[in-house]
């Protein structure tokens, strides 16, 4: 069966299709129905089936490969390297689970995980999965305000954190940010479990904070049986940015997610038990959840957990890891490749990467020059894949486990089985033809593995995702796309106010709110601007309460720095605007809407588009002046 037929089967008869995929995992109790779509757009998969993600990723491999590597931890930041076999990982997860039980965590309780890329993060995720607690991992690069918002939304019983992470050789303390976040939040977690890496001293709050090392010792021989969960119970929530300032808790199930990942490991990533998978993302993002933690281990592969950057100690480090661990499947982001592109290409061939069957790239557009550079330099197949936090696994790519559909530069490929992808006209909701731009939409039901809803907000789920295209109750990805005559899709950027900086998904509204918290700011607009390295960067335009505050260049520089620091402190350095420009008025429509698209166009040197509704055309001149390079000094 080729990919088109495979896809057709999944759409025409999802029940038989997914029943077959469901055999890829273990069920404690079989499901009685494959799909319940009686209340669209909500879909429930594998009704009454009982299973467990931790069992499928770890326990079930103990019989056949207890001593095979499961988790390979490498930190080029601290010089640590530790490999855990499936049996060892099983033990560590049980110890962590026992600690959680002692700290009062029960089935359905939330555990917030705010950790760097260390094995304890993986233990904590699996411990939650094992006992039926819901984890919510927050990216370590987020700061106190972001963390506080998530604490208030998730209301965790327990937070698992560490003294510090390290990036580029610099220690990044976590605990002060966590303490500040808990102080800011209305919800107060009962307990904090601290992993002390010995990187940074930190304050302990008596009665609340517990040391992981000591508790781990008291649970030496812990045996915590798997809690069997109904397929539709919640495995985790993961916050992601949208149009509004408030991040959404993407909520996922247990059984559907396990089946979707197992199927993707077979059909898309083609990973085999005993091999090694290396995904260089972070556990704080969806790629890390699906393809560092759950996917590879469900498939019986070893997974590499890498704390470090792609250029330290040198730009060959990723390939060195491939060589050392005979990695067969690798996953990274276009930004990482663009970073390497600035280095000596000889690094690409210094190590033996012949074990690598494919390098998968996702998270942001993969531009053709970068794709060609890495394909030529490495001599291995490069596979672009397009998806979202919401979907959990690829929407568009090629599936070399099904057929050998060739990849095409600039395109992430074709719709994957389970995804009824449609390109629709933004205003009419009609399907657009080939080579016409439309919104990438997916007809309900979303396949297994996708979000069930927005955590505690079914209404927001329906309103945000299924009500944006007129007359059609379809899921909107909020991405523009186009399909060529051969069925290959191309992604053309977001339709909303989400930007993508170095593969990190950020909401411009969150950055605007953060800037507006500064007393000097009257109003502001943040837009994403094309950047050759990071894909996009955030650029801010700020109207001050007192414009004379930046009359002098030195004052301007100081305030720009202060505003950037405000974003760093509240959201995290990942969200810091690359520049803050001061203007006295923002371009708006007569009804008061900021013309972000026009600002963005000017920043990218493009035509600002239709300006018939603009209130004050001079406002655009200020933006233009702010972003145009100063005239070259006359030569004497
Ligand atoms: O705009 C698309 C872009 O990243 C968004 C999703 O980001 P996130 O929720 O962080 O999930 C990333 C999972 C890989 C999408 O709406 N995006 C993701 N992959 C691609 C992409 N844009 C172009 N090409 C891709 N391969």
XYZ file of C-alpha atoms and ligand atoms in Angstrom:
662
model
C 0.000 0.000 0.000
C 1.409 3.412 -0.884
C 1.092 6.549 1.231
C -1.951 7.828 -0.672
C -3.845 4.562 -0.125
C -2.681 4.353 3.481
C -3.890 7.910 4.047
C -7.199 7.208 2.309
C -7.794 4.179 4.525
C -7.167 6.259 7.673
C -9.707 8.888 6.610
C -12.373 6.608 5.122
C -12.290 4.028 7.878
C -10.548 5.466 10.934
C -11.917 2.687 13.132
C -10.234 -0.201 11.351
C -7.150 1.876 10.622
C -6.520 2.881 14.239
C -7.545 -0.509 15.617
C -4.658 -1.939 13.629
C -2.223 0.718 14.892
C -3.405 0.111 18.462
C -1.834 -3.346 18.319
C 1.574 -1.631 18.428
C 1.195 -1.043 22.169
C 0.254 -3.139 25.209
C -3.250 -2.891 26.628
C -4.049 -4.042 30.138
C -7.674 -4.177 29.133
C -8.796 -3.989 25.501
C -10.891 -1.071 24.281
C -14.556 -1.635 23.469
C -14.737 1.071 20.797
C -12.086 2.748 18.680
C -13.647 6.184 18.281
C -16.346 8.171 20.008
C -17.143 11.236 17.931
C -20.685 11.820 19.158
C -19.831 15.283 20.421
C -17.754 16.897 17.720
C -15.242 18.439 17.657
C -14.341 16.392 20.746
C -12.973 12.968 19.870
C -12.320 10.116 22.270
C -10.110 7.225 21.204
C -9.926 3.612 22.362
C -12.853 3.790 24.761
C -12.602 1.637 27.908
C -9.122 0.486 26.938
C -6.685 0.506 29.837
C -3.036 1.184 29.320
C -0.112 3.213 30.644
C 2.587 5.275 28.906
C 5.294 4.292 31.381
C 4.497 0.608 30.981
C 4.690 0.892 27.205
C 7.922 2.875 27.219
C 9.784 0.972 29.910
C 8.220 -2.064 31.626
C 7.218 -3.925 28.515
C 10.798 -3.924 27.221
C 12.168 -5.480 30.415
C 11.401 -8.999 29.254
C 13.358 -8.695 26.019
C 16.024 -6.037 26.524
C 16.519 -5.187 30.216
C 20.198 -4.385 29.790
C 19.985 -2.412 26.562
C 20.599 1.319 26.896
C 17.358 3.265 27.341
C 18.402 6.755 28.414
C 21.764 8.173 27.407
C 22.439 11.438 29.198
C 25.216 13.631 27.836
C 25.994 17.079 29.162
C 28.728 19.029 27.440
C 27.963 21.736 29.991
C 29.024 19.767 33.065
C 30.982 16.979 31.396
C 28.593 14.299 32.728
C 27.710 11.184 30.757
C 25.426 8.503 32.182
C 23.632 5.663 30.494
C 20.613 3.967 32.042
C 19.524 0.558 30.795
C 15.817 -0.191 30.645
C 16.138 -2.002 34.005
C 17.961 0.952 35.573
C 15.504 3.458 34.171
C 12.699 1.299 35.535
C 14.263 1.490 39.000
C 14.843 5.230 38.902
C 11.313 5.916 37.737
C 9.906 3.796 40.549
C 12.016 5.645 43.087
C 10.807 8.964 41.728
C 7.224 7.667 41.721
C 7.580 6.561 45.334
C 8.849 10.035 46.269
C 5.888 11.623 44.539
C 3.455 9.357 46.372
C 5.124 10.269 49.669
C 4.722 13.938 48.829
C 1.000 13.439 48.377
C 0.703 13.210 44.607
C -2.230 11.080 43.472
C -3.966 10.075 40.267
C -5.147 13.126 38.332
C -3.013 15.534 40.399
C -0.754 17.892 38.515
C 3.018 17.924 38.837
C 4.833 20.879 37.327
C 8.297 20.039 36.068
C 10.704 22.966 35.745
C 14.017 21.327 35.049
C 17.003 21.532 32.752
C 17.872 18.645 30.449
C 18.817 16.129 33.130
C 17.748 12.503 33.656
C 15.595 13.477 36.648
C 13.297 15.332 34.243
C 12.695 12.093 32.357
C 12.273 10.141 35.614
C 9.720 12.700 36.779
C 7.711 12.570 33.559
C 7.582 8.784 33.632
C 6.861 8.710 37.363
C 3.787 10.855 36.711
C 2.737 8.629 33.839
C 3.210 5.572 36.046
C 0.979 6.751 38.882
C -1.565 8.578 36.732
C -0.502 12.079 37.724
C -0.636 14.785 35.060
C 2.687 16.400 34.255
C 3.115 19.882 33.016
C 6.654 20.575 31.910
C 7.638 24.222 31.688
C 10.573 25.089 29.441
C 13.602 26.010 31.541
C 14.149 29.168 29.500
C 10.913 30.664 30.801
C 11.132 33.086 33.707
C 9.031 33.818 36.771
C 5.985 35.479 35.242
C 5.544 32.761 32.592
C 6.013 30.150 35.275
C 3.520 31.818 37.627
C 0.823 31.896 34.933
C 1.320 28.179 34.378
C 1.321 27.408 38.109
C -1.991 29.204 38.469
C -3.532 27.422 35.522
C -2.271 23.916 36.327
C -2.552 24.201 40.128
C 0.155 21.609 40.774
C 0.414 19.696 44.046
C 4.127 19.343 43.451
C 6.821 21.227 41.540
C 9.994 19.377 40.570
C 12.921 21.686 39.960
C 16.688 22.021 40.276
C 19.273 24.464 41.517
C 20.374 25.362 38.016
C 20.865 24.543 34.390
C 23.796 25.542 32.252
C 23.928 26.975 28.785
C 26.987 27.784 26.743
C 29.122 27.250 29.832
C 27.117 29.702 31.918
C 25.217 28.544 34.988
C 21.546 29.524 34.845
C 19.956 29.399 38.316
C 16.383 28.034 38.369
C 15.447 28.191 42.037
C 15.231 32.002 42.468
C 12.905 32.151 39.433
C 10.779 29.361 40.879
C 10.562 31.045 44.295
C 9.589 34.314 42.653
C 6.987 32.543 40.507
C 5.418 30.836 43.522
C 5.336 34.201 45.314
C 3.597 35.749 42.301
C 1.114 32.911 41.822
C -2.183 32.694 43.663
C -1.892 28.915 43.834
C 0.741 27.631 46.251
C 2.036 24.118 45.525
C 2.233 22.040 48.687
C 5.671 20.667 47.887
C 8.775 21.407 45.851
C 11.213 18.616 45.054
C 14.699 19.966 44.466
C 17.405 18.266 42.447
C 20.685 19.711 43.670
C 23.296 19.478 40.926
C 25.795 21.438 42.952
C 25.833 24.213 40.368
C 24.267 27.045 42.385
C 23.495 27.665 46.052
C 19.794 28.144 46.777
C 17.420 28.935 49.631
C 15.182 26.207 51.001
C 11.680 26.924 52.208
C 11.155 24.828 55.332
C 8.200 22.474 55.181
C 7.769 22.976 51.446
C 11.093 22.150 49.796
C 12.444 18.603 49.792
C 15.821 17.354 48.589
C 15.649 14.712 45.865
C 18.924 12.961 46.735
C 17.913 12.227 50.343
C 14.433 11.026 49.429
C 15.831 8.853 46.658
C 18.004 7.108 49.259
C 14.994 6.311 51.415
C 13.309 4.656 48.432
C 16.157 2.370 47.395
C 14.076 -0.674 46.631
C 10.865 1.119 45.763
C 8.376 -0.897 43.775
C 5.530 1.159 42.483
C 3.136 -0.774 40.285
C 1.760 0.820 37.155
C -1.651 2.457 37.568
C -3.786 1.336 34.637
C -5.556 4.310 33.120
C -8.532 4.519 30.855
C -7.329 5.588 27.455
C -8.958 9.016 27.711
C -7.562 9.991 31.081
C -5.130 12.897 30.945
C -1.428 12.207 30.542
C -0.147 15.750 30.446
C -0.714 19.382 29.719
C 1.776 21.537 27.885
C 1.384 25.268 27.565
C 1.666 26.956 24.226
C 1.200 30.462 22.897
C -1.680 31.696 20.829
C -3.218 34.982 19.875
C -4.129 36.117 23.362
C -1.610 36.810 26.094
C -2.725 33.793 28.132
C -1.002 30.540 27.136
C -3.225 27.541 26.514
C -2.815 24.242 28.319
C -2.765 21.701 25.518
C -4.231 18.561 27.090
C -3.433 15.063 25.919
C -4.779 11.601 26.648
C -2.976 8.365 27.422
C -3.983 5.651 24.945
C -4.362 7.771 21.826
C -0.997 9.407 22.419
C 0.754 6.082 23.008
C -0.715 4.606 19.817
C 0.017 7.721 17.749
C 3.648 7.772 18.852
C 4.122 4.044 18.331
C 2.652 4.366 14.833
C 4.823 7.378 13.984
C 7.952 5.573 15.162
C 7.118 2.742 12.785
C 5.806 4.549 9.710
C 7.562 7.925 9.807
C 10.762 7.629 11.826
C 11.396 3.956 11.080
C 13.144 3.329 14.389
C 13.877 -0.193 15.565
C 14.356 -1.667 19.051
C 17.969 -1.609 20.143
C 18.835 1.386 17.985
C 19.485 4.920 19.210
C 17.371 8.017 18.601
C 18.829 11.478 19.091
C 16.508 14.446 19.304
C 18.271 17.701 20.149
C 15.140 19.573 21.221
C 14.276 20.370 24.850
C 11.889 18.458 27.102
C 10.044 21.756 27.625
C 8.669 21.621 24.081
C 6.347 19.179 22.387
C 9.142 17.741 20.248
C 10.945 16.810 23.446
C 7.846 15.167 24.918
C 7.114 13.099 21.830
C 10.574 12.398 20.477
C 13.050 12.613 23.333
C 10.946 11.006 26.023
C 7.973 8.932 24.919
C 8.277 7.983 21.243
C 11.746 6.410 21.077
C 11.315 4.441 24.305
C 7.864 3.181 23.293
C 9.620 1.848 20.198
C 12.258 0.149 22.359
C 15.026 2.486 21.216
C 17.607 4.231 23.375
C 17.142 7.980 23.527
C 19.833 10.618 23.954
C 19.165 13.445 26.392
C 21.608 16.180 25.482
C 22.334 19.203 27.659
C 24.430 21.536 25.566
C 24.544 23.608 22.420
C 25.371 22.472 18.865
C 28.672 24.384 18.889
C 30.374 23.469 22.143
C 33.028 22.205 22.556
C 32.995 22.546 18.779
C 30.555 22.507 15.874
C 31.045 18.772 15.410
C 29.472 17.771 18.733
C 26.112 16.600 17.325
C 27.850 14.389 14.778
C 30.275 13.144 17.375
C 27.289 11.932 19.402
C 25.864 10.278 16.290
C 29.147 8.459 15.755
C 29.661 7.482 19.394
C 26.169 6.102 19.899
C 25.562 4.819 16.368
C 22.455 6.991 16.136
C 20.068 5.755 13.451
C 17.399 8.457 13.650
C 18.017 12.085 14.461
C 15.662 15.012 15.010
C 16.614 18.668 15.212
C 15.447 22.146 14.236
C 16.371 24.240 11.185
C 17.851 26.897 13.480
C 20.423 24.446 14.814
C 21.465 23.702 11.235
C 21.674 27.409 10.364
C 23.929 27.887 13.391
C 26.191 25.100 12.101
C 26.120 26.610 8.625
C 28.133 29.527 9.985
C 30.899 27.146 11.039
C 33.501 25.240 9.091
C 31.674 22.665 6.900
C 34.532 20.233 7.576
C 32.819 19.476 10.892
C 30.099 17.669 8.963
C 32.481 15.038 7.694
C 34.887 14.747 10.605
C 32.761 12.029 12.214
C 31.307 8.815 10.873
C 27.582 9.465 10.525
C 26.895 6.448 8.342
C 24.617 4.937 11.005
C 22.149 7.771 10.414
C 19.227 6.753 8.216
C 17.630 10.196 8.297
C 17.774 13.590 9.925
C 14.312 14.957 10.674
C 13.887 18.709 11.023
C 10.820 20.539 12.340
C 9.483 23.440 14.317
C 9.913 26.228 11.796
C 10.267 26.591 8.047
C 13.268 24.780 6.610
C 14.591 27.098 3.941
C 15.898 25.468 0.814
C 19.530 26.682 1.038
C 19.830 25.310 4.570
C 18.224 22.020 3.541
C 20.598 21.667 0.592
C 23.630 22.606 2.665
C 23.001 19.953 5.282
C 21.885 17.322 2.777
C 25.049 17.794 0.704
C 27.367 18.202 3.664
C 26.133 15.206 5.593
C 25.179 13.025 2.680
C 22.217 11.668 4.643
C 18.488 12.060 3.869
C 16.933 15.194 5.370
C 13.220 14.976 6.208
C 11.258 18.126 6.962
C 8.124 17.602 9.038
C 5.401 20.012 10.003
C 3.270 19.841 13.138
C 2.287 21.647 16.307
C 2.167 21.333 20.084
C -1.523 20.664 19.587
C -1.084 17.672 17.290
C 1.769 15.925 19.112
C 3.155 14.279 15.952
C 3.643 15.200 12.290
C 0.755 16.506 10.186
C 2.836 16.775 7.012
C 5.946 14.837 6.099
C 6.861 11.695 4.192
C 6.469 8.216 5.689
C 9.329 6.044 4.544
C 7.963 3.144 6.567
C 5.045 3.110 4.105
C 6.597 4.030 0.791
C 9.563 5.916 -0.550
C 7.774 9.142 -1.513
C 10.687 11.449 -2.296
C 11.188 14.607 -0.252
C 11.079 17.956 -2.000
C 13.175 20.931 -0.878
C 11.103 23.653 0.745
C 8.166 21.339 1.391
C 7.475 19.388 4.570
C 5.695 16.821 2.422
C 2.189 15.438 2.353
C -0.655 14.849 4.800
C 0.049 12.043 7.209
C -2.444 9.233 7.816
C -5.130 10.363 10.237
C -4.962 14.008 9.231
C -7.673 15.080 6.817
C -5.791 18.195 5.746
C -7.648 20.870 3.819
C -6.581 24.232 2.467
C -9.392 26.717 2.959
C -10.114 30.275 2.010
C -9.748 32.439 5.111
C -13.009 34.318 4.571
C -15.320 32.005 2.653
C -14.198 28.682 4.121
C -14.201 27.215 0.593
C -11.451 24.819 -0.421
C -8.784 26.555 -2.496
C -7.254 24.947 -5.554
C -3.720 23.744 -6.138
C -1.129 26.519 -6.088
C -3.509 28.803 -4.208
C -2.810 30.060 -0.725
C -5.193 28.938 2.011
C -5.384 28.267 5.735
C -4.147 24.797 6.640
C -7.108 23.143 8.328
C -7.884 19.629 9.532
C -11.355 18.105 9.431
C -12.584 16.565 12.688
C -12.010 14.132 14.226
C -8.375 14.927 14.934
C -6.457 11.633 14.990
C -5.152 9.975 18.164
C -2.332 11.856 19.888
C -3.751 15.319 19.250
C -5.019 17.581 21.993
C -8.265 16.466 23.641
C -9.138 20.000 24.663
C -7.651 23.055 26.330
C -7.064 22.254 30.002
C -10.188 23.190 31.951
C -11.532 25.200 29.042
C -13.578 23.223 26.521
C -15.126 26.424 25.295
C -11.773 27.915 24.452
C -10.847 24.721 22.616
C -13.910 24.962 20.388
C -13.761 28.730 20.007
C -10.057 28.986 19.296
C -9.480 26.028 17.052
C -12.791 25.118 15.479
C -14.548 28.437 14.953
C -12.070 30.577 13.080
C -13.002 29.567 9.539
C -16.461 30.799 8.570
C -19.126 28.145 8.186
C -16.782 25.233 8.834
C -16.231 23.358 12.052
C -12.681 22.381 11.154
C -9.478 22.647 13.142
C -7.369 25.616 12.113
C -3.612 25.318 12.389
C -3.330 29.104 11.994
C -0.745 28.513 9.298
C -0.935 29.568 5.675
C -0.164 26.871 3.185
C -0.145 26.013 -0.470
C -0.263 22.664 -2.297
C 1.446 22.041 -5.612
C 0.110 19.892 -8.437
C 1.925 16.837 -7.106
C 0.318 17.104 -3.670
C 3.314 18.542 -1.824
C 2.460 21.212 0.737
C 4.418 24.364 1.543
C 3.953 26.298 4.780
C 3.922 30.065 4.378
C 3.782 31.350 7.970
C 1.204 32.007 10.660
C -2.164 33.639 10.167
C -2.205 34.865 13.782
C 0.100 36.739 16.153
C 2.334 33.811 16.915
C 6.000 34.101 15.995
C 8.690 31.496 15.782
C 12.095 32.499 17.114
C 14.769 29.850 16.646
C 12.035 27.195 16.665
C 10.532 28.584 19.886
C 6.864 29.418 19.547
C 6.021 32.752 21.172
C 2.965 34.963 21.322
C 3.621 38.596 20.428
C 0.806 39.560 22.809
C 2.677 38.054 25.737
C 5.736 40.116 24.868
C 3.607 43.244 24.494
C 2.016 42.665 27.903
C 5.417 42.233 29.386
C 6.743 45.503 27.890
C 3.588 47.310 28.981
C 4.278 46.323 32.578
C 7.134 48.867 32.516
C 5.993 52.199 33.976
C 7.423 54.252 31.095
C 5.406 52.444 28.399
C 2.076 53.825 27.190
C 1.496 51.262 24.432
C 3.465 48.979 22.190
C 3.377 46.557 19.278
C 5.579 43.516 18.784
C 5.983 41.838 15.420
C 8.021 38.923 14.106
C 10.661 39.911 11.565
C 12.467 37.522 9.221
C 15.983 36.691 10.405
C 18.566 34.691 8.521
C 19.706 32.765 11.586
C 16.713 32.439 13.906
C 13.985 32.326 11.256
C 12.252 35.216 13.004
C 13.075 37.689 15.747
C 10.709 39.822 17.816
C 10.862 43.552 17.163
C 9.134 46.028 19.448
C 7.700 49.478 18.782
C 7.021 51.421 21.939
C 5.128 54.630 22.615
C 6.325 56.172 25.863
C 4.194 58.048 28.361
C 6.809 60.780 28.130
C 8.472 60.847 24.719
C 11.116 63.321 25.939
C 12.536 60.547 28.143
C 14.520 59.339 25.140
C 15.582 62.651 23.668
C 19.225 61.738 24.109
C 20.759 58.675 22.406
C 22.186 57.514 25.734
C 18.722 57.631 27.299
C 17.303 55.680 24.402
C 19.924 52.962 24.770
C 19.416 52.740 28.520
C 15.629 52.420 28.237
C 15.887 49.906 25.425
C 18.119 47.803 27.664
C 15.739 48.209 30.581
C 12.764 47.087 28.512
C 14.651 44.064 27.240
C 15.581 43.191 30.816
C 11.894 43.451 31.779
C 11.019 40.822 29.191
C 13.936 38.640 30.321
C 12.751 38.786 33.905
C 9.079 38.153 33.225
C 9.028 35.792 30.265
C 12.615 34.680 29.792
C 15.422 35.627 27.451
C 13.889 33.546 24.635
C 11.195 36.206 24.298
C 13.507 39.231 24.384
C 12.946 41.566 21.411
C 15.997 41.966 19.221
C 15.343 45.738 19.120
C 13.037 48.175 20.862
C 12.189 51.186 18.710
C 10.613 54.306 20.173
C 7.829 56.011 18.227
C 5.265 58.615 19.265
C 2.307 56.877 17.650
C 1.519 53.363 16.435
C -0.073 52.812 13.023
C -3.700 51.901 13.646
C -6.918 51.526 11.746
C -9.637 54.078 12.371
C -11.293 51.559 14.647
C -8.136 51.410 16.735
C -6.580 48.091 15.644
C -2.791 48.155 15.480
C -1.650 47.382 11.931
C 0.856 44.705 12.917
C 1.006 43.224 9.422
C 2.000 46.590 7.936
C 4.627 47.140 10.607
C 6.000 43.685 9.940
C 6.056 44.313 6.187
C 8.009 47.538 6.632
C 10.488 45.833 8.952
C 11.089 43.229 6.264
C 11.420 45.857 3.541
C 8.136 44.872 1.912
C 5.143 46.866 0.805
C 2.916 47.634 3.830
C -0.202 46.539 1.923
C -3.699 48.005 1.939
C -3.652 51.216 3.970
C -7.100 52.599 3.197
C -8.226 52.180 6.814
C -5.174 53.745 8.437
C -5.868 56.573 10.813
C -2.570 58.427 10.618
C -0.292 57.565 7.668
C 2.570 59.473 9.326
C 2.676 56.708 11.961
C 4.026 54.339 9.333
C 6.719 56.836 8.401
C 7.989 56.652 11.950
C 8.196 52.858 11.719
C 9.913 53.145 8.345
C 12.418 55.646 9.710
C 13.083 53.545 12.783
C 13.960 50.412 10.821
C 15.737 51.878 7.814
C 19.491 51.954 8.127
C 20.885 55.442 8.720
C 22.297 57.057 5.563
C 25.969 56.287 5.072
C 28.252 59.037 6.313
C 29.492 61.169 3.425
C 33.055 60.462 2.433
C 35.403 63.315 2.809
O 3.952 27.712 12.245
C 4.201 26.336 12.283
C 5.634 26.098 12.715
O 5.605 25.953 14.122
C 4.265 25.992 14.604
C 4.071 25.018 15.724
O 5.024 25.213 16.723
P 5.003 24.332 18.014
O 3.649 24.334 18.606
O 6.138 24.771 18.873
O 5.234 22.852 17.535
C 6.395 22.455 16.871
C 6.305 21.001 16.521
C 7.306 20.591 15.485
C 3.424 25.677 13.405
O 2.103 26.172 13.541
N 6.208 24.882 12.119
C 6.402 23.700 12.729
N 7.018 22.846 11.897
C 7.189 23.485 10.716
C 6.670 24.788 10.869
N 6.687 25.670 9.837
C 7.209 25.273 8.671
N 7.742 24.047 8.469
C 7.757 23.118 9.446
N 8.292 21.921 9.246
